[in-house]
Coordinates of C-alpha atoms in Angstrom, one line a residue:
Chain A
X1 CA 44.1 -13.9 1.1
X2 CA 40.9 -14.2 -0.9
X3 CA 41.4 -10.7 -2.2
X4 CA 44.9 -11.5 -3.4
X5 CA 43.9 -14.8 -5.1
X6 CA 40.9 -13.2 -6.7
X7 CA 42.9 -10.2 -8.0
X8 CA 45.6 -12.5 -9.3
X9 CA 43.1 -14.7 -11.1
X10 CA 41.5 -11.7 -12.8
X11 CA 45.0 -10.5 -13.9
X12 CA 45.6 -13.9 -15.4
X13 CA 42.4 -13.7 -17.3
X14 CA 43.2 -10.2 -18.6
X15 CA 46.6 -11.4 -19.8
X16 CA 45.1 -14.2 -21.8
X17 CA 42.5 -11.8 -23.3
X18 CA 45.2 -9.4 -24.3
X19 CA 47.1 -12.1 -26.1
X20 CA 44.0 -13.3 -27.9
X21 CA 42.9 -9.8 -28.8
X22 CA 46.2 -9.1 -30.3
X23 CA 46.2 -12.0 -32.8
X24 CA 43.9 -12.6 -35.7
X25 CA 41.9 -15.8 -35.7
X26 CA 43.2 -18.3 -38.2
X27 CA 40.1 -20.6 -38.3
X28 CA 42.3 -23.7 -38.3
X29 CA 41.2 -26.1 -35.5
X30 CA 44.8 -26.7 -34.4
X31 CA 45.3 -23.0 -33.9
X32 CA 42.6 -22.7 -31.3
X33 CA 44.7 -23.7 -28.4
X34 CA 44.8 -20.2 -26.8
X35 CA 41.0 -20.0 -27.0
X36 CA 40.7 -23.4 -25.4
X37 CA 43.1 -22.5 -22.6
X38 CA 41.1 -19.3 -21.9
X39 CA 37.8 -21.3 -21.8
X40 CA 39.4 -23.9 -19.5
X41 CA 40.8 -21.1 -17.3
X42 CA 37.4 -19.4 -16.9
X43 CA 35.6 -22.6 -16.3
X44 CA 38.2 -23.6 -13.7
X45 CA 38.2 -20.3 -11.9
X46 CA 34.4 -20.1 -11.7
X47 CA 34.2 -23.7 -10.5
X48 CA 36.8 -22.8 -7.8
X49 CA 34.6 -20.0 -6.7
X50 CA 31.5 -22.2 -6.5
X51 CA 33.1 -25.2 -4.8
X52 CA 35.0 -23.0 -2.3
X53 CA 31.9 -20.9 -1.8
X54 CA 34.2 -17.8 -1.9
X55 CA 33.3 -14.9 -4.1
X56 CA 36.3 -14.3 -6.5
X57 CA 34.5 -11.4 -8.2
X58 CA 34.0 -11.1 -11.1
X59 CA 34.2 -14.9 -10.9
X60 CA 31.3 -15.2 -8.6
X61 CA 30.0 -18.0 -6.4
X62 CA 26.5 -16.6 -6.7
X63 CA 25.5 -17.3 -3.1
X64 CA 21.9 -16.0 -3.6
X65 CA 19.6 -16.6 -0.7
X66 CA 21.6 -19.6 0.4
X67 CA 21.3 -21.0 3.9
X68 CA 18.3 -21.8 5.9
X69 CA 15.6 -19.1 6.1
X70 CA 15.8 -17.1 9.4
X71 CA 12.9 -17.6 11.8
X72 CA 14.0 -14.7 14.1
X73 CA 15.3 -11.3 13.3
X74 CA 17.8 -10.0 15.9
X75 CA 21.2 -10.9 17.3
X76 CA 23.5 -12.2 14.5
X77 CA 20.7 -11.7 12.0
X78 CA 20.0 -8.1 13.1
X79 CA 18.2 -5.7 11.0
X80 CA 18.9 -2.0 11.5
X81 CA 16.4 0.8 11.1
X82 CA 17.7 4.3 10.4
X83 CA 15.4 7.0 11.6
X84 CA 15.4 10.8 11.5
X85 CA 14.1 12.6 14.5
X86 CA 12.9 16.2 14.8
X87 CA 13.4 18.5 17.8
X88 CA 9.8 17.7 19.0
X89 CA 10.6 13.9 19.0
X90 CA 8.8 12.9 15.8
X91 CA 10.5 10.1 13.9
X92 CA 10.7 9.4 10.2
X93 CA 12.3 6.3 8.6
X94 CA 15.0 7.3 6.1
X95 CA 14.1 7.2 2.5
X96 CA 16.6 5.2 0.5
X97 CA 17.0 8.0 -2.1
X98 CA 18.1 10.6 0.4
X99 CA 21.6 9.1 0.8
X100 CA 22.4 8.6 -2.8
X101 CA 24.8 7.6 -4.1
X102 CA 25.2 5.2 -1.1
X103 CA 22.8 2.3 -1.3
X104 CA 20.6 2.0 1.8
X105 CA 21.2 -1.8 2.0
X106 CA 25.0 -1.3 1.9
X107 CA 24.8 1.4 4.5
X108 CA 22.8 -0.8 6.8
X109 CA 25.4 -3.6 6.2
X110 CA 28.2 -1.1 7.1
X111 CA 26.4 0.0 10.2
X112 CA 25.7 -3.6 11.3
X113 CA 29.4 -4.1 11.2
X114 CA 30.4 -1.0 13.2
X115 CA 27.4 0.5 15.0
X116 CA 27.0 -2.2 17.7
X117 CA 30.6 -1.6 18.9
X118 CA 29.5 1.9 20.1
X119 CA 29.8 5.5 18.9
X120 CA 33.1 6.6 17.4
X121 CA 34.3 9.5 15.4
X122 CA 33.7 7.6 12.2
X123 CA 30.2 6.7 13.2
X124 CA 29.6 10.4 13.9
X125 CA 30.9 11.3 10.5
X126 CA 28.5 8.8 8.9
X127 CA 25.7 10.2 11.1
X128 CA 26.6 13.8 9.9
X129 CA 26.5 12.6 6.3
X130 CA 23.1 11.0 6.8
X131 CA 21.7 14.0 8.6
X132 CA 22.9 16.5 6.0
X133 CA 21.6 14.5 3.1
X134 CA 18.3 13.7 4.8
X135 CA 17.8 17.4 5.6
X136 CA 18.5 18.3 1.9
X137 CA 16.0 15.6 0.9
X138 CA 13.4 16.9 3.3
X139 CA 13.6 20.3 1.8
X140 CA 13.3 18.9 -1.7
X141 CA 10.3 16.8 -0.8
X142 CA 8.7 19.8 0.9
X143 CA 9.0 21.8 -2.3
X144 CA 7.5 19.0 -4.4
X145 CA 10.7 17.5 -5.9
X146 CA 12.2 14.0 -5.8
X147 CA 14.7 13.6 -3.0
X148 CA 18.3 12.7 -3.6
X149 CA 21.2 14.2 -5.5
X150 CA 21.4 11.7 -8.3
X151 CA 19.1 12.6 -11.1
X152 CA 19.0 9.4 -13.0
X153 CA 19.3 9.9 -16.8
X154 CA 17.1 6.9 -17.5
X155 CA 14.3 8.0 -15.2
X156 CA 11.7 5.2 -14.5
X157 CA 13.6 2.9 -16.9
X158 CA 16.6 2.9 -14.6
X159 CA 17.8 -0.5 -13.3
X160 CA 16.3 -1.2 -9.9
X161 CA 18.7 -1.7 -7.0
X162 CA 19.5 -5.1 -5.6
X163 CA 17.0 -4.7 -2.7
X164 CA 13.7 -3.0 -3.7
X165 CA 13.4 -0.4 -0.9
X166 CA 10.1 1.5 -1.0
X167 CA 10.1 5.3 -1.7
X168 CA 8.9 6.7 1.7
X169 CA 9.1 10.4 1.1
X170 CA 6.8 11.1 -1.9
X171 CA 4.3 13.7 -0.8
X172 CA 5.3 16.9 1.0
X173 CA 3.5 15.7 4.2
X174 CA 5.6 12.6 4.3
X175 CA 8.3 14.7 5.8
X176 CA 8.1 17.2 8.7
X177 CA 8.0 21.0 8.2
X178 CA 10.8 21.4 10.7
X179 CA 14.4 20.3 10.3
X180 CA 15.7 16.9 11.3
X181 CA 17.8 17.1 14.4
X182 CA 19.0 13.6 15.1
X183 CA 19.9 10.3 13.3
X184 CA 18.8 7.3 15.3
X185 CA 19.7 3.7 14.6
X186 CA 17.5 1.0 16.1
X187 CA 18.2 -2.7 16.1
X188 CA 15.0 -4.6 15.3
X189 CA 14.0 -7.8 17.0
X190 CA 11.0 -9.9 15.8
X191 CA 9.9 -13.4 15.0
X192 CA 8.8 -13.9 11.4
X193 CA 5.7 -15.9 12.1
X194 CA 4.7 -13.6 15.1
X195 CA 5.0 -10.4 13.1
X196 CA 3.2 -11.9 10.1
X197 CA 0.2 -12.5 12.4
X198 CA 0.6 -9.2 14.2
X199 CA 2.4 -6.4 12.3
X200 CA 3.1 -4.6 15.6
X201 CA 4.9 -7.5 17.2
X202 CA 8.4 -6.2 17.0
X203 CA 10.9 -4.6 19.4
X204 CA 13.3 -1.7 18.7
X205 CA 16.5 -1.2 20.6
X206 CA 18.3 2.1 20.1
X207 CA 22.0 1.4 19.4
X208 CA 23.2 4.7 18.2
X209 CA 22.1 8.4 18.0
X210 CA 23.8 11.3 16.3
X211 CA 22.7 14.6 17.6
X212 CA 24.6 16.9 15.3
X213 CA 27.7 18.8 15.9
X214 CA 27.6 22.1 17.7
Chain B
X1 CA 44.5 -43.9 -23.9
X2 CA 45.2 -41.9 -27.0
X3 CA 41.8 -42.7 -28.3
X4 CA 40.2 -41.4 -25.1
X5 CA 42.2 -38.3 -25.4
X6 CA 41.1 -37.8 -29.1
X7 CA 37.5 -38.5 -28.1
X8 CA 37.5 -35.9 -25.3
X9 CA 39.3 -33.4 -27.5
X10 CA 36.7 -33.9 -30.2
X11 CA 33.9 -33.5 -27.7
X12 CA 35.6 -30.3 -26.4
X13 CA 35.9 -28.9 -29.9
X14 CA 32.5 -30.1 -30.9
X15 CA 31.0 -28.1 -28.1
X16 CA 33.1 -24.9 -27.8
X17 CA 33.9 -24.6 -31.5
X18 CA 30.8 -25.9 -33.1
X19 CA 30.1 -23.5 -36.0
X20 CA 28.2 -20.5 -34.9
X21 CA 26.6 -17.5 -36.7
X22 CA 28.6 -14.3 -36.6
X23 CA 25.4 -12.4 -35.8
X24 CA 24.9 -14.3 -32.6
X25 CA 28.3 -13.4 -31.3
X26 CA 27.9 -9.8 -32.4
X27 CA 24.5 -9.7 -30.7
X28 CA 26.1 -10.9 -27.5
X29 CA 28.5 -8.0 -27.7
X30 CA 25.6 -5.5 -28.2
X31 CA 23.6 -7.1 -25.4
X32 CA 26.5 -7.1 -22.9
X33 CA 27.3 -3.5 -23.7
X34 CA 23.7 -2.3 -23.5
X35 CA 23.1 -4.2 -20.3
X36 CA 26.2 -2.6 -18.8
X37 CA 25.1 0.8 -20.0
X38 CA 21.8 0.3 -18.4
X39 CA 23.4 -0.3 -15.0
X40 CA 26.1 2.4 -15.3
X41 CA 23.5 5.0 -16.3
X42 CA 21.3 3.9 -13.3
X43 CA 24.0 4.3 -10.7
X44 CA 26.4 7.0 -9.6
X45 CA 29.5 5.0 -8.8
X46 CA 31.9 7.9 -9.0
X47 CA 30.4 10.0 -6.2
X48 CA 30.5 7.0 -3.8
X49 CA 34.2 7.5 -3.6
X50 CA 33.7 10.9 -2.2
X51 CA 31.6 9.8 0.9
X52 CA 34.8 9.7 3.0
X53 CA 33.5 8.2 6.3
X54 CA 32.3 5.0 4.9
X55 CA 35.7 4.2 3.5
X56 CA 37.4 4.5 6.9
X57 CA 37.5 0.8 7.7
X58 CA 38.0 -0.5 4.1
X59 CA 41.0 -2.9 3.9
X60 CA 44.0 -2.1 1.9
X61 CA 43.6 -5.4 0.1
X62 CA 40.2 -4.4 -1.3
X63 CA 41.6 -1.0 -2.4
X64 CA 44.5 -2.6 -4.2
X65 CA 42.4 -5.3 -5.7
X66 CA 40.1 -2.9 -7.5
X67 CA 42.5 0.1 -7.6
X68 CA 40.2 2.2 -5.5
X69 CA 41.4 5.6 -4.3
X70 CA 38.6 7.1 -2.2
X71 CA 38.3 10.8 -2.2
X72 CA 38.9 11.3 -5.9
X73 CA 35.4 11.4 -7.3
X74 CA 36.4 13.7 -10.1
X75 CA 38.8 11.1 -11.4
X76 CA 36.2 8.3 -11.1
X77 CA 33.7 10.6 -12.8
X78 CA 36.0 10.9 -15.8
X79 CA 36.5 7.1 -15.8
X80 CA 32.8 6.6 -15.6
X81 CA 32.3 8.7 -18.7
X82 CA 35.1 6.8 -20.4
X83 CA 33.3 3.6 -19.6
X84 CA 30.0 4.9 -20.9
X85 CA 31.7 6.1 -24.1
X86 CA 33.5 2.7 -24.6
X87 CA 30.2 0.9 -24.1
X88 CA 28.5 3.1 -26.7
X89 CA 31.3 2.3 -29.1
X90 CA 30.9 -1.3 -28.3
X91 CA 27.2 -1.2 -29.1
X92 CA 27.9 0.5 -32.4
X93 CA 30.7 -1.9 -33.3
X94 CA 33.3 0.8 -33.5
X95 CA 36.7 -0.6 -32.6
X96 CA 34.9 -3.2 -30.5
X97 CA 38.0 -5.1 -29.4
X98 CA 39.5 -1.9 -27.9
X99 CA 36.2 -0.5 -26.6
X100 CA 35.1 -3.8 -25.0
X101 CA 38.5 -4.2 -23.4
X102 CA 38.5 -0.6 -22.0
X103 CA 34.9 -0.9 -20.8
X104 CA 35.5 -4.3 -19.1
X105 CA 38.6 -3.0 -17.3
X106 CA 36.9 0.2 -16.2
X107 CA 33.8 -1.6 -14.9
X108 CA 36.1 -3.9 -12.9
X109 CA 37.3 -0.8 -11.1
X110 CA 34.0 1.1 -11.0
X111 CA 31.4 -1.6 -10.0
X112 CA 33.0 -2.4 -6.7
X113 CA 32.6 1.2 -5.5
X114 CA 29.0 0.3 -4.7
X115 CA 29.9 -2.3 -2.0
X116 CA 33.7 -2.3 -1.5
X117 CA 33.6 0.2 1.4
X118 CA 32.3 -2.6 3.6
X119 CA 34.8 -5.1 2.2
X120 CA 32.3 -7.1 0.1
X121 CA 32.1 -7.7 -3.6
X122 CA 29.2 -6.4 -5.8
X123 CA 27.9 -9.7 -7.0
X124 CA 24.2 -9.5 -7.9
X125 CA 24.3 -5.7 -8.3
X126 CA 24.3 -5.8 -12.1
X127 CA 27.9 -5.8 -13.3
X128 CA 29.3 -9.1 -12.2
X129 CA 29.4 -10.6 -15.7
X130 CA 30.4 -7.4 -17.4
X131 CA 34.2 -7.4 -16.9
X132 CA 34.5 -11.1 -18.0
X133 CA 31.8 -10.9 -20.7
X134 CA 33.1 -7.7 -22.3
X135 CA 36.7 -8.9 -22.2
X136 CA 35.6 -12.1 -23.9
X137 CA 34.1 -10.0 -26.6
X138 CA 37.4 -8.1 -26.9
X139 CA 39.2 -11.4 -27.5
X140 CA 36.8 -12.7 -30.1
X141 CA 35.9 -11.5 -33.7
X142 CA 32.6 -10.0 -32.6
X143 CA 32.9 -7.1 -35.0
X144 CA 32.6 -9.1 -38.2
X145 CA 29.0 -8.1 -38.4
X146 CA 26.8 -5.4 -36.6
X147 CA 29.6 -2.9 -37.2
X148 CA 29.8 0.1 -39.5
X149 CA 29.7 -1.2 -43.1
X150 CA 29.4 -4.8 -42.1
X151 CA 25.6 -5.2 -41.9
X152 CA 23.9 -8.3 -40.5
X153 CA 26.0 -10.8 -42.3
X154 CA 23.2 -13.3 -42.8
X155 CA 25.1 -14.9 -45.7
X156 CA 28.3 -15.2 -43.7
X157 CA 29.0 -18.9 -43.2
X158 CA 29.0 -20.1 -39.6
X159 CA 32.4 -20.6 -38.0
X160 CA 33.9 -22.0 -34.8
X161 CA 35.6 -18.7 -34.3
X162 CA 32.2 -17.2 -33.4
X163 CA 31.3 -19.9 -31.0
X164 CA 33.6 -20.2 -28.0
X165 CA 33.2 -16.7 -26.6
X166 CA 29.4 -16.8 -27.0
X167 CA 29.2 -20.2 -25.4
X168 CA 31.4 -19.1 -22.5
X169 CA 29.3 -16.0 -21.9
X170 CA 26.2 -18.2 -22.0
X171 CA 27.8 -20.5 -19.5
X172 CA 28.4 -17.6 -17.1
X173 CA 24.7 -16.7 -17.2
X174 CA 23.8 -20.4 -16.5
X175 CA 26.2 -20.3 -13.5
X176 CA 24.1 -17.6 -11.8
X177 CA 21.4 -20.2 -11.4
X178 CA 23.5 -23.3 -11.1
X179 CA 25.8 -21.9 -8.4
X180 CA 22.8 -20.4 -6.6
X181 CA 21.3 -23.9 -6.4
X182 CA 24.6 -25.4 -5.4
X183 CA 25.0 -22.9 -2.6
X184 CA 21.6 -23.6 -1.3
X185 CA 22.2 -27.3 -1.3
X186 CA 25.6 -26.9 0.4
X187 CA 24.2 -24.6 3.1
X188 CA 20.8 -26.0 3.8
X189 CA 20.4 -29.2 1.7
X190 CA 17.1 -30.2 0.2
X191 CA 15.4 -28.7 3.2
X192 CA 15.9 -25.3 1.5
X193 CA 13.0 -26.2 -0.8
X194 CA 10.7 -27.3 2.0
X195 CA 7.3 -25.7 2.6
X196 CA 8.5 -24.2 6.0
X197 CA 11.6 -22.8 4.4
X198 CA 9.7 -21.2 1.6
X199 CA 7.1 -19.7 4.0
X200 CA 9.9 -18.2 6.1
X201 CA 11.8 -16.7 3.1
X202 CA 8.6 -15.2 1.8
X203 CA 7.7 -13.7 5.1
X204 CA 11.2 -12.5 5.6
X205 CA 11.3 -10.7 2.3
X206 CA 7.9 -9.1 2.5
X207 CA 6.9 -8.4 6.1
X208 CA 9.0 -5.3 6.7
X209 CA 7.2 -2.3 5.1
X210 CA 10.5 -0.3 5.3
X211 CA 12.5 -2.9 3.3
X212 CA 10.1 -4.1 0.6
X213 CA 8.2 -2.5 -2.2
X214 CA 5.9 -5.4 -2.9
X215 CA 4.0 -7.1 -0.1
X216 CA 0.9 -8.7 -1.4
X217 CA 2.2 -11.4 -3.9
X218 CA 4.8 -12.7 -1.5
X219 CA 2.6 -12.8 1.6
X220 CA -0.2 -14.3 -0.4
X221 CA 2.1 -17.1 -1.5
X222 CA 3.3 -17.6 2.1
X223 CA -0.3 -18.3 3.1
X224 CA -0.8 -21.1 0.5
X225 CA -0.9 -24.8 1.5
X226 CA 2.3 -26.6 2.3
X227 CA 2.1 -28.8 -0.8
X228 CA 2.1 -25.8 -3.1
X229 CA 5.0 -24.2 -1.2
X230 CA 7.0 -27.4 -1.4
X231 CA 6.4 -27.6 -5.1
X232 CA 7.5 -23.9 -5.3
X233 CA 10.7 -24.6 -3.3
X234 CA 11.7 -27.8 -5.1
X235 CA 10.7 -26.2 -8.4
X236 CA 13.0 -23.3 -7.7
X237 CA 15.9 -25.7 -7.0
X238 CA 15.1 -27.7 -10.1
X239 CA 14.9 -24.7 -12.4
X240 CA 18.1 -23.2 -11.0
X241 CA 20.0 -26.4 -11.4
X242 CA 18.4 -27.1 -14.8
X243 CA 18.9 -23.8 -16.7
X244 CA 22.3 -25.1 -17.8
X245 CA 20.6 -27.7 -20.0
X246 CA 19.8 -24.8 -22.3
X247 CA 23.5 -24.7 -23.1
X248 CA 23.6 -28.2 -24.4
X249 CA 20.1 -28.9 -25.6
X250 CA 19.1 -26.0 -27.8
X251 CA 15.5 -27.1 -28.2
X252 CA 15.0 -26.6 -24.5
X253 CA 15.5 -22.9 -25.0
X254 CA 12.1 -22.6 -26.4
X255 CA 10.6 -23.1 -22.9
X256 CA 13.6 -22.6 -20.6
X257 CA 14.2 -19.0 -21.6
X258 CA 10.5 -17.9 -21.1
X259 CA 10.4 -20.0 -17.8
X260 CA 13.5 -18.2 -16.6
X261 CA 12.2 -14.8 -17.5
X262 CA 9.0 -15.5 -15.7
X263 CA 11.0 -16.8 -12.7
X264 CA 13.0 -13.6 -12.6
X265 CA 9.9 -11.4 -12.6
X266 CA 8.3 -13.6 -9.9
X267 CA 11.4 -13.2 -7.8
X268 CA 11.2 -9.4 -8.0
X269 CA 7.6 -9.2 -6.9
X270 CA 7.7 -12.0 -4.3
X271 CA 11.2 -11.6 -2.8
X272 CA 11.8 -7.9 -3.4
X273 CA 15.2 -8.6 -4.7
X274 CA 16.6 -7.8 -8.1
X275 CA 19.6 -9.5 -9.6
X276 CA 20.1 -7.5 -12.8
X277 CA 22.6 -10.0 -14.3
X278 CA 19.8 -12.5 -14.9
X279 CA 18.5 -10.4 -17.8
X280 CA 21.5 -11.5 -19.8
X281 CA 19.5 -14.7 -20.4
X282 CA 18.8 -13.0 -23.8
X283 CA 22.3 -14.2 -24.8
X284 CA 20.6 -17.5 -25.5
X285 CA 18.3 -16.1 -28.2
X286 CA 19.2 -17.1 -31.7
X287 CA 19.4 -13.6 -33.1
X288 CA 20.5 -14.9 -36.5
X289 CA 17.2 -16.8 -36.9
X290 CA 15.3 -13.8 -35.7
X291 CA 17.0 -11.5 -38.2
X292 CA 16.3 -14.0 -41.0
X293 CA 12.6 -14.0 -40.1
X294 CA 12.4 -10.2 -39.8
X295 CA 14.3 -9.5 -43.0
X296 CA 12.4 -12.1 -45.0
X297 CA 11.0 -10.3 -48.0
X298 CA 7.2 -10.5 -48.0
X299 CA 5.9 -12.3 -51.1
X300 CA 4.0 -9.9 -53.3
X301 CA 0.4 -10.4 -54.1
X302 CA 1.4 -11.3 -57.6
X303 CA 3.6 -14.1 -56.2
X304 CA 6.7 -12.0 -56.7
X305 CA 10.2 -13.2 -56.3
X306 CA 12.1 -13.9 -53.1
X307 CA 15.2 -12.2 -54.1
X308 CA 17.3 -11.2 -51.1
X309 CA 16.4 -14.3 -49.2
X310 CA 19.7 -15.3 -47.5
X311 CA 21.6 -18.3 -48.9
X312 CA 21.4 -20.0 -45.5
X313 CA 17.7 -19.1 -45.3
X314 CA 15.3 -21.0 -43.2
X315 CA 14.5 -20.7 -39.6
X316 CA 17.1 -22.3 -37.3
X317 CA 15.7 -21.4 -33.9
X318 CA 17.2 -24.6 -32.5
X319 CA 20.6 -24.1 -33.9

């Protein structure tokens, strides 16, 4: 329902813009009624988004860091860790650039929705995608190049993503010299205060593993 | 009753249609286009459509809402280049009504590719204000200056025609902060700004080495006395709720804009989150006044003339 309403509201906005764009401004105060209606419309729709706390994008409710801060990570507030494993059992956390153009935060969100319900053909397809891209990235890093397929035209001036993930695979010894064989997804559990005092105070529970297709 | 209606109508017109400089509206067009270009050239929206498995569970409503057809990256690639071209034309002021309209509509389709595969919208990813802002520029006379053959138009008299779209775009920027504060108060109340809440948010955003680039500033802050953390939390709520004052009290922009910029940078290094839309705060700068200062002819050593000084000369940084 929200999608329908939000879509219709944007169409209403576009219709008013098209009307205004097609007429020349007269400058007379009395002739500004269409502009006033458009202003009223945008103010009304954005207020609707805010008061209902529903995102009617591009009329957003801007729910940035709302809610009480979590004190525990796990359960409903789960955080997933995506790891690549070699045949000899070594594990390497996924570098966010390896799966470009998909954003690592969005992939983790997607997996949080679907991974706990157990392996499926679609999960395996995503696992195959991650394994293929990670292996490509591994070879690039081993040969001294930046991982990832997207060579950003703006270079270091590019807009940072929403979440500032660190670049993990920078030097050639940040990745193994043998191929990745598995994609493993762990669910993390830790208390914020506990882990702050002791960085090793966290637990990992394996929720999914993709072993490649034969 | 009629008098009240007239008063409110006058107040409405006095705010939304108060005479504004043509250069400020045109600068808003350039800023919105450049900001959108920055985001589009930093992402690869088109190829996301080709990662088939992630689209498996995407609802039909989302696909229809943004006209997404996964699996056609080549088409989206063409649309992406069309958007880039339209944005460049918008910056240059070439057919800006058409170019801003096309760019705004294309970005309404392209931006959701980043998140729509998991049925969420891309707010805070950089292009939330672009569709609305660019379409506002298409509906307004933003090409009267800063367009081929039009120059800066410093002598052009201010007009209400240049005001409403700029004010509305500025309001949209204020809403980022205002609505964020409102959401926090709705979801957690004033306790959101408490020392304990601040400490937890800072730890949450910095403690995981796999999910954060910056660690030291945030964790250092988390270790500060409770009084300082409370001031930080309540100050955040106050600043977010108060940015909208810049819309009504122009003189507050002198300190609110720098304070907001500082706040945005602080968020990046302490929370490890970047909301690219916040840089549109530059829409509040009085670019007309800046241009007047920059284009002011320097007096010669012989006390030469000041020919070329615009008729509306003088610095109006608070206009």
